[in-house]
């Protein structure tokens, strides 16, 4: 038996959902290959020491950036509670903590490519340009977003699944105050029909 509704279409997979797993797999293969090449050219002990050094340096970087972020947060809360509204006083030195923490995380991840990327992110000019690039990307996505898309998402879901069940009912207010009640709300209503 057929109904008048078309079969649901499978949404098209985005390019990011296709390329990100492939990129991660390629990065892992390259990291493992580079570790074996360096271990073959030198000793396995040197590779182990380099990986442990990256782990320790990454932990130190994350700890330091976390302390700085917590200190900035505490200072901002203190300024707001005391009534100071100078935005320049609270924002100095707070920029880049997220990228510094990302650099520490990249240093902790075993591998030489991630360590190189983490060390590059520790350099202030690279960190500044990465922050600008990220900010431009976010601004571009925000400008490309359709206004009012959230409500239309619900409408699309309703159109996509037209056989969804609707439970009819009514709201019964039992607050005891008649100040909000309108004359139509006092009696029972007939059920809603299409």
PDB file of C-alpha atoms in Angstrom:
ATOM      1  CA  UNK A   1       0.000   0.000   0.000  1.00  0.00           C
ATOM      2  CA  UNK A   2       1.388   3.376  -0.902  1.00  0.00           C
ATOM      3  CA  UNK A   3       0.881   6.700   0.736  1.00  0.00           C
ATOM      4  CA  UNK A   4       1.151  10.103  -0.818  1.00  0.00           C
ATOM      5  CA  UNK A   5       4.405  10.890   0.947  1.00  0.00           C
ATOM      6  CA  UNK A   6       7.721  10.511  -0.831  1.00  0.00           C
ATOM      7  CA  UNK A   7      10.345   8.260   0.777  1.00  0.00           C
ATOM      8  CA  UNK A   8      12.745  10.093   3.075  1.00  0.00           C
ATOM      9  CA  UNK A   9      15.941  11.208   1.399  1.00  0.00           C
ATOM     10  CA  UNK A  10      19.319  10.440   2.876  1.00  0.00           C
ATOM     11  CA  UNK A  11      21.091  13.706   3.685  1.00  0.00           C
ATOM     12  CA  UNK A  12      24.256  14.326   1.709  1.00  0.00           C
ATOM     13  CA  UNK A  13      27.442  13.779   3.711  1.00  0.00           C
ATOM     14  CA  UNK A  14      29.410  16.981   4.213  1.00  0.00           C
ATOM     15  CA  UNK A  15      32.924  17.348   2.914  1.00  0.00           C
ATOM     16  CA  UNK A  16      34.310  17.770   6.440  1.00  0.00           C
ATOM     17  CA  UNK A  17      32.774  14.477   7.584  1.00  0.00           C
ATOM     18  CA  UNK A  18      34.545  12.780   4.708  1.00  0.00           C
ATOM     19  CA  UNK A  19      37.926  14.529   4.833  1.00  0.00           C
ATOM     20  CA  UNK A  20      38.519  14.772   8.598  1.00  0.00           C
ATOM     21  CA  UNK A  21      38.707  10.990   9.220  1.00  0.00           C
ATOM     22  CA  UNK A  22      40.942  10.589   6.161  1.00  0.00           C
ATOM     23  CA  UNK A  23      43.189  13.405   7.393  1.00  0.00           C
ATOM     24  CA  UNK A  24      43.449  11.880  10.863  1.00  0.00           C
ATOM     25  CA  UNK A  25      44.309   8.475   9.394  1.00  0.00           C
ATOM     26  CA  UNK A  26      46.972   9.999   7.130  1.00  0.00           C
ATOM     27  CA  UNK A  27      48.410  11.961  10.047  1.00  0.00           C
ATOM     28  CA  UNK A  28      48.615   8.821  12.231  1.00  0.00           C
ATOM     29  CA  UNK A  29      50.303   6.835   9.478  1.00  0.00           C
ATOM     30  CA  UNK A  30      52.789   9.651   8.882  1.00  0.00           C
ATOM     31  CA  UNK A  31      53.526   9.949  12.637  1.00  0.00           C
ATOM     32  CA  UNK A  32      54.184   6.204  12.956  1.00  0.00           C
ATOM     33  CA  UNK A  33      56.344   6.167   9.831  1.00  0.00           C
ATOM     34  CA  UNK A  34      58.360   9.155  11.070  1.00  0.00           C
ATOM     35  CA  UNK A  35      58.855   7.507  14.485  1.00  0.00           C
ATOM     36  CA  UNK A  36      60.180   4.335  12.843  1.00  0.00           C
ATOM     37  CA  UNK A  37      62.495   6.289  10.529  1.00  0.00           C
ATOM     38  CA  UNK A  38      63.976   8.297  13.421  1.00  0.00           C
ATOM     39  CA  UNK A  39      64.268   5.147  15.564  1.00  0.00           C
ATOM     40  CA  UNK A  40      66.054   3.376  12.691  1.00  0.00           C
ATOM     41  CA  UNK A  41      68.462   6.278  12.106  1.00  0.00           C
ATOM     42  CA  UNK A  42      69.296   6.668  15.776  1.00  0.00           C
ATOM     43  CA  UNK A  43      68.434   4.525  18.740  1.00  0.00           C
ATOM     44  CA  UNK A  44      65.045   3.663  20.182  1.00  0.00           C
ATOM     45  CA  UNK A  45      66.192   5.158  23.482  1.00  0.00           C
ATOM     46  CA  UNK A  46      66.588   8.584  21.863  1.00  0.00           C
ATOM     47  CA  UNK A  47      63.060   8.390  20.441  1.00  0.00           C
ATOM     48  CA  UNK A  48      61.719   7.393  23.839  1.00  0.00           C
ATOM     49  CA  UNK A  49      63.543  10.294  25.516  1.00  0.00           C
ATOM     50  CA  UNK A  50      62.191  12.740  22.923  1.00  0.00           C
ATOM     51  CA  UNK A  51      58.634  11.494  23.453  1.00  0.00           C
ATOM     52  CA  UNK A  52      58.971  11.749  27.243  1.00  0.00           C
ATOM     53  CA  UNK A  53      60.447  15.244  26.857  1.00  0.00           C
ATOM     54  CA  UNK A  54      57.462  16.275  24.725  1.00  0.00           C
ATOM     55  CA  UNK A  55      55.098  14.851  27.318  1.00  0.00           C
ATOM     56  CA  UNK A  56      56.749  16.767  30.160  1.00  0.00           C
ATOM     57  CA  UNK A  57      56.983  20.019  28.194  1.00  0.00           C
ATOM     58  CA  UNK A  58      53.346  19.736  27.098  1.00  0.00           C
ATOM     59  CA  UNK A  59      52.207  19.144  30.665  1.00  0.00           C
ATOM     60  CA  UNK A  60      54.153  22.192  31.842  1.00  0.00           C
ATOM     61  CA  UNK A  61      52.725  24.380  29.057  1.00  0.00           C
ATOM     62  CA  UNK A  62      49.133  23.310  29.780  1.00  0.00           C
ATOM     63  CA  UNK A  63      49.601  23.831  33.519  1.00  0.00           C
ATOM     64  CA  UNK A  64      51.056  27.309  33.011  1.00  0.00           C
ATOM     65  CA  UNK A  65      48.336  28.380  30.549  1.00  0.00           C
ATOM     66  CA  UNK A  66      45.635  27.002  32.850  1.00  0.00           C
ATOM     67  CA  UNK A  67      46.997  28.963  35.793  1.00  0.00           C
ATOM     68  CA  UNK A  68      47.116  32.108  33.689  1.00  0.00           C
ATOM     69  CA  UNK A  69      43.527  31.603  32.508  1.00  0.00           C
ATOM     70  CA  UNK A  70      42.349  30.996  36.090  1.00  0.00           C
ATOM     71  CA  UNK A  71      44.208  34.096  37.309  1.00  0.00           C
ATOM     72  CA  UNK A  72      42.585  36.198  34.544  1.00  0.00           C
ATOM     73  CA  UNK A  73      39.157  34.794  35.416  1.00  0.00           C
ATOM     74  CA  UNK A  74      39.635  35.542  39.117  1.00  0.00           C
ATOM     75  CA  UNK A  75      40.815  39.063  38.332  1.00  0.00           C
ATOM     76  CA  UNK A  76      37.809  39.686  36.087  1.00  0.00           C
ATOM     77  CA  UNK A  77      35.376  38.433  38.740  1.00  0.00           C
ATOM     78  CA  UNK A  78      37.094  40.586  41.370  1.00  0.00           C
ATOM     79  CA  UNK A  79      36.841  43.659  39.136  1.00  0.00           C
ATOM     80  CA  UNK A  80      33.164  43.038  38.442  1.00  0.00           C
ATOM     81  CA  UNK A  81      32.391  42.594  42.125  1.00  0.00           C
ATOM     82  CA  UNK A  82      34.257  45.752  43.111  1.00  0.00           C
ATOM     83  CA  UNK A  83      32.475  47.770  40.414  1.00  0.00           C
ATOM     84  CA  UNK A  84      35.475  48.459  38.205  1.00  0.00           C
ATOM     85  CA  UNK A  85      34.362  48.475  34.581  1.00  0.00           C
ATOM     86  CA  UNK A  86      37.671  49.079  32.839  1.00  0.00           C
ATOM     87  CA  UNK A  87      37.676  46.474  30.026  1.00  0.00           C
ATOM     88  CA  UNK A  88      41.338  47.103  29.169  1.00  0.00           C
ATOM     89  CA  UNK A  89      42.527  46.211  32.666  1.00  0.00           C
ATOM     90  CA  UNK A  90      40.957  42.751  32.734  1.00  0.00           C
ATOM     91  CA  UNK A  91      41.723  41.654  29.200  1.00  0.00           C
ATOM     92  CA  UNK A  92      45.488  42.121  29.141  1.00  0.00           C
ATOM     93  CA  UNK A  93      47.364  38.844  28.767  1.00  0.00           C
ATOM     94  CA  UNK A  94      44.293  36.677  28.470  1.00  0.00           C
ATOM     95  CA  UNK A  95      44.473  36.222  24.737  1.00  0.00           C
ATOM     96  CA  UNK A  96      45.953  33.057  23.384  1.00  0.00           C
ATOM     97  CA  UNK A  97      45.433  30.787  26.388  1.00  0.00           C
ATOM     98  CA  UNK A  98      43.370  28.374  24.318  1.00  0.00           C
ATOM     99  CA  UNK A  99      46.039  28.175  21.626  1.00  0.00           C
ATOM    100  CA  UNK A 100      48.753  27.717  24.247  1.00  0.00           C
ATOM    101  CA  UNK A 101      46.756  24.853  25.747  1.00  0.00           C
ATOM    102  CA  UNK A 102      46.352  23.389  22.242  1.00  0.00           C
ATOM    103  CA  UNK A 103      50.125  23.645  21.813  1.00  0.00           C
ATOM    104  CA  UNK A 104      50.604  21.768  25.087  1.00  0.00           C
ATOM    105  CA  UNK A 105      48.143  19.093  23.990  1.00  0.00           C
ATOM    106  CA  UNK A 106      49.984  18.680  20.693  1.00  0.00           C
ATOM    107  CA  UNK A 107      53.234  18.301  22.617  1.00  0.00           C
ATOM    108  CA  UNK A 108      51.701  15.624  24.845  1.00  0.00           C
ATOM    109  CA  UNK A 109      50.439  13.558  21.882  1.00  0.00           C
ATOM    110  CA  UNK A 110      53.238  11.150  20.917  1.00  0.00           C
ATOM    111  CA  UNK A 111      54.782  11.914  17.562  1.00  0.00           C
ATOM    112  CA  UNK A 112      57.179  14.322  15.960  1.00  0.00           C
ATOM    113  CA  UNK A 113      54.713  16.121  13.684  1.00  0.00           C
ATOM    114  CA  UNK A 114      52.411  16.970  16.576  1.00  0.00           C
ATOM    115  CA  UNK A 115      55.433  18.086  18.626  1.00  0.00           C
ATOM    116  CA  UNK A 116      56.581  20.346  15.787  1.00  0.00           C
ATOM    117  CA  UNK A 117      53.085  21.839  15.454  1.00  0.00           C
ATOM    118  CA  UNK A 118      52.937  22.369  19.229  1.00  0.00           C
ATOM    119  CA  UNK A 119      56.322  24.077  19.290  1.00  0.00           C
ATOM    120  CA  UNK A 120      55.262  26.313  16.398  1.00  0.00           C
ATOM    121  CA  UNK A 121      52.104  27.328  18.280  1.00  0.00           C
ATOM    122  CA  UNK A 122      54.241  28.394  21.223  1.00  0.00           C
ATOM    123  CA  UNK A 123      55.800  31.124  19.064  1.00  0.00           C
ATOM    124  CA  UNK A 124      53.829  34.389  19.468  1.00  0.00           C
ATOM    125  CA  UNK A 125      53.747  35.381  15.753  1.00  0.00           C
ATOM    126  CA  UNK A 126      52.467  31.953  14.718  1.00  0.00           C
ATOM    127  CA  UNK A 127      49.923  31.990  17.537  1.00  0.00           C
ATOM    128  CA  UNK A 128      48.690  35.456  16.509  1.00  0.00           C
ATOM    129  CA  UNK A 129      48.285  34.474  12.866  1.00  0.00           C
ATOM    130  CA  UNK A 130      46.524  31.227  13.839  1.00  0.00           C
ATOM    131  CA  UNK A 131      44.127  33.195  16.062  1.00  0.00           C
ATOM    132  CA  UNK A 132      43.369  35.606  13.203  1.00  0.00           C
ATOM    133  CA  UNK A 133      42.781  32.726  10.799  1.00  0.00           C
ATOM    134  CA  UNK A 134      40.450  31.008  13.259  1.00  0.00           C
ATOM    135  CA  UNK A 135      38.583  34.265  13.924  1.00  0.00           C
ATOM    136  CA  UNK A 136      38.105  34.923  10.203  1.00  0.00           C
ATOM    137  CA  UNK A 137      36.819  31.381   9.709  1.00  0.00           C
ATOM    138  CA  UNK A 138      34.285  31.774  12.535  1.00  0.00           C
ATOM    139  CA  UNK A 139      33.173  35.191  11.227  1.00  0.00           C
ATOM    140  CA  UNK A 140      32.716  33.754   7.744  1.00  0.00           C
ATOM    141  CA  UNK A 141      30.550  30.907   9.078  1.00  0.00           C
ATOM    142  CA  UNK A 142      28.461  33.285  11.180  1.00  0.00           C
ATOM    143  CA  UNK A 143      27.832  35.566   8.190  1.00  0.00           C
ATOM    144  CA  UNK A 144      26.907  32.580   6.033  1.00  0.00           C
ATOM    145  CA  UNK A 145      24.380  31.314   8.585  1.00  0.00           C
ATOM    146  CA  UNK A 146      20.764  31.870   7.649  1.00  0.00           C
ATOM    147  CA  UNK A 147      18.889  34.024  10.152  1.00  0.00           C
ATOM    148  CA  UNK A 148      15.977  32.221  11.720  1.00  0.00           C
ATOM    149  CA  UNK A 149      17.350  28.808  10.803  1.00  0.00           C
ATOM    150  CA  UNK A 150      16.482  27.260  14.174  1.00  0.00           C
ATOM    151  CA  UNK A 151      12.720  27.497  13.748  1.00  0.00           C
ATOM    152  CA  UNK A 152      12.937  26.345  10.163  1.00  0.00           C
ATOM    153  CA  UNK A 153      14.846  23.269  11.343  1.00  0.00           C
ATOM    154  CA  UNK A 154      11.808  22.185  13.326  1.00  0.00           C
ATOM    155  CA  UNK A 155       9.585  22.847  10.334  1.00  0.00           C
ATOM    156  CA  UNK A 156      11.812  20.712   8.117  1.00  0.00           C
ATOM    157  CA  UNK A 157      11.747  17.888  10.637  1.00  0.00           C
ATOM    158  CA  UNK A 158       7.984  18.001  10.662  1.00  0.00           C
ATOM    159  CA  UNK A 159       7.824  17.914   6.889  1.00  0.00           C
ATOM    160  CA  UNK A 160      10.368  15.097   6.695  1.00  0.00           C
ATOM    161  CA  UNK A 161       8.366  12.917   9.111  1.00  0.00           C
ATOM    162  CA  UNK A 162       4.740  13.679   8.275  1.00  0.00           C
ATOM    163  CA  UNK A 163       3.376  10.561   9.978  1.00  0.00           C
ATOM    164  CA  UNK A 164       4.361  11.770  13.467  1.00  0.00           C
ATOM    165  CA  UNK A 165       1.664  11.443  16.094  1.00  0.00           C
ATOM    166  CA  UNK A 166       0.075  14.489  17.696  1.00  0.00           C
ATOM    167  CA  UNK A 167      -1.389  14.214  21.155  1.00  0.00           C
ATOM    168  CA  UNK A 168      -4.176  16.678  21.684  1.00  0.00           C
ATOM    169  CA  UNK A 169      -4.753  18.102  25.101  1.00  0.00           C
ATOM    170  CA  UNK A 170      -5.457  21.231  27.017  1.00  0.00           C
ATOM    171  CA  UNK A 171      -3.676  23.241  29.669  1.00  0.00           C
ATOM    172  CA  UNK A 172      -5.312  23.312  33.086  1.00  0.00           C
ATOM    173  CA  UNK A 173      -4.181  26.198  35.270  1.00  0.00           C
ATOM    174  CA  UNK A 174      -4.499  25.508  38.944  1.00  0.00           C
ATOM    175  CA  UNK A 175      -2.698  28.562  40.308  1.00  0.00           C
ATOM    176  CA  UNK A 176      -5.776  29.947  42.086  1.00  0.00           C
ATOM    177  CA  UNK A 177      -5.461  33.469  40.744  1.00  0.00           C
ATOM    178  CA  UNK A 178      -8.094  34.576  38.296  1.00  0.00           C
ATOM    179  CA  UNK A 179      -6.134  37.639  37.181  1.00  0.00           C
ATOM    180  CA  UNK A 180      -4.553  35.841  34.213  1.00  0.00           C
ATOM    181  CA  UNK A 181      -7.704  34.066  33.112  1.00  0.00           C
ATOM    182  CA  UNK A 182      -9.589  35.420  30.148  1.00  0.00           C
ATOM    183  CA  UNK A 183     -13.310  34.815  29.722  1.00  0.00           C
ATOM    184  CA  UNK A 184     -12.662  32.169  27.018  1.00  0.00           C
ATOM    185  CA  UNK A 185     -10.342  30.233  29.378  1.00  0.00           C
ATOM    186  CA  UNK A 186     -13.005  29.617  32.005  1.00  0.00           C
ATOM    187  CA  UNK A 187     -14.961  26.866  30.278  1.00  0.00           C
ATOM    188  CA  UNK A 188     -14.017  23.663  28.494  1.00  0.00           C
ATOM    189  CA  UNK A 189     -12.971  23.951  24.881  1.00  0.00           C
ATOM    190  CA  UNK A 190     -13.798  21.674  21.992  1.00  0.00           C
ATOM    191  CA  UNK A 191     -10.882  19.520  20.744  1.00  0.00           C
ATOM    192  CA  UNK A 192      -8.701  20.899  17.989  1.00  0.00           C
ATOM    193  CA  UNK A 193      -9.371  19.509  14.539  1.00  0.00           C
ATOM    194  CA  UNK A 194      -7.722  19.992  11.195  1.00  0.00           C
TER     195      UNK A 194
END
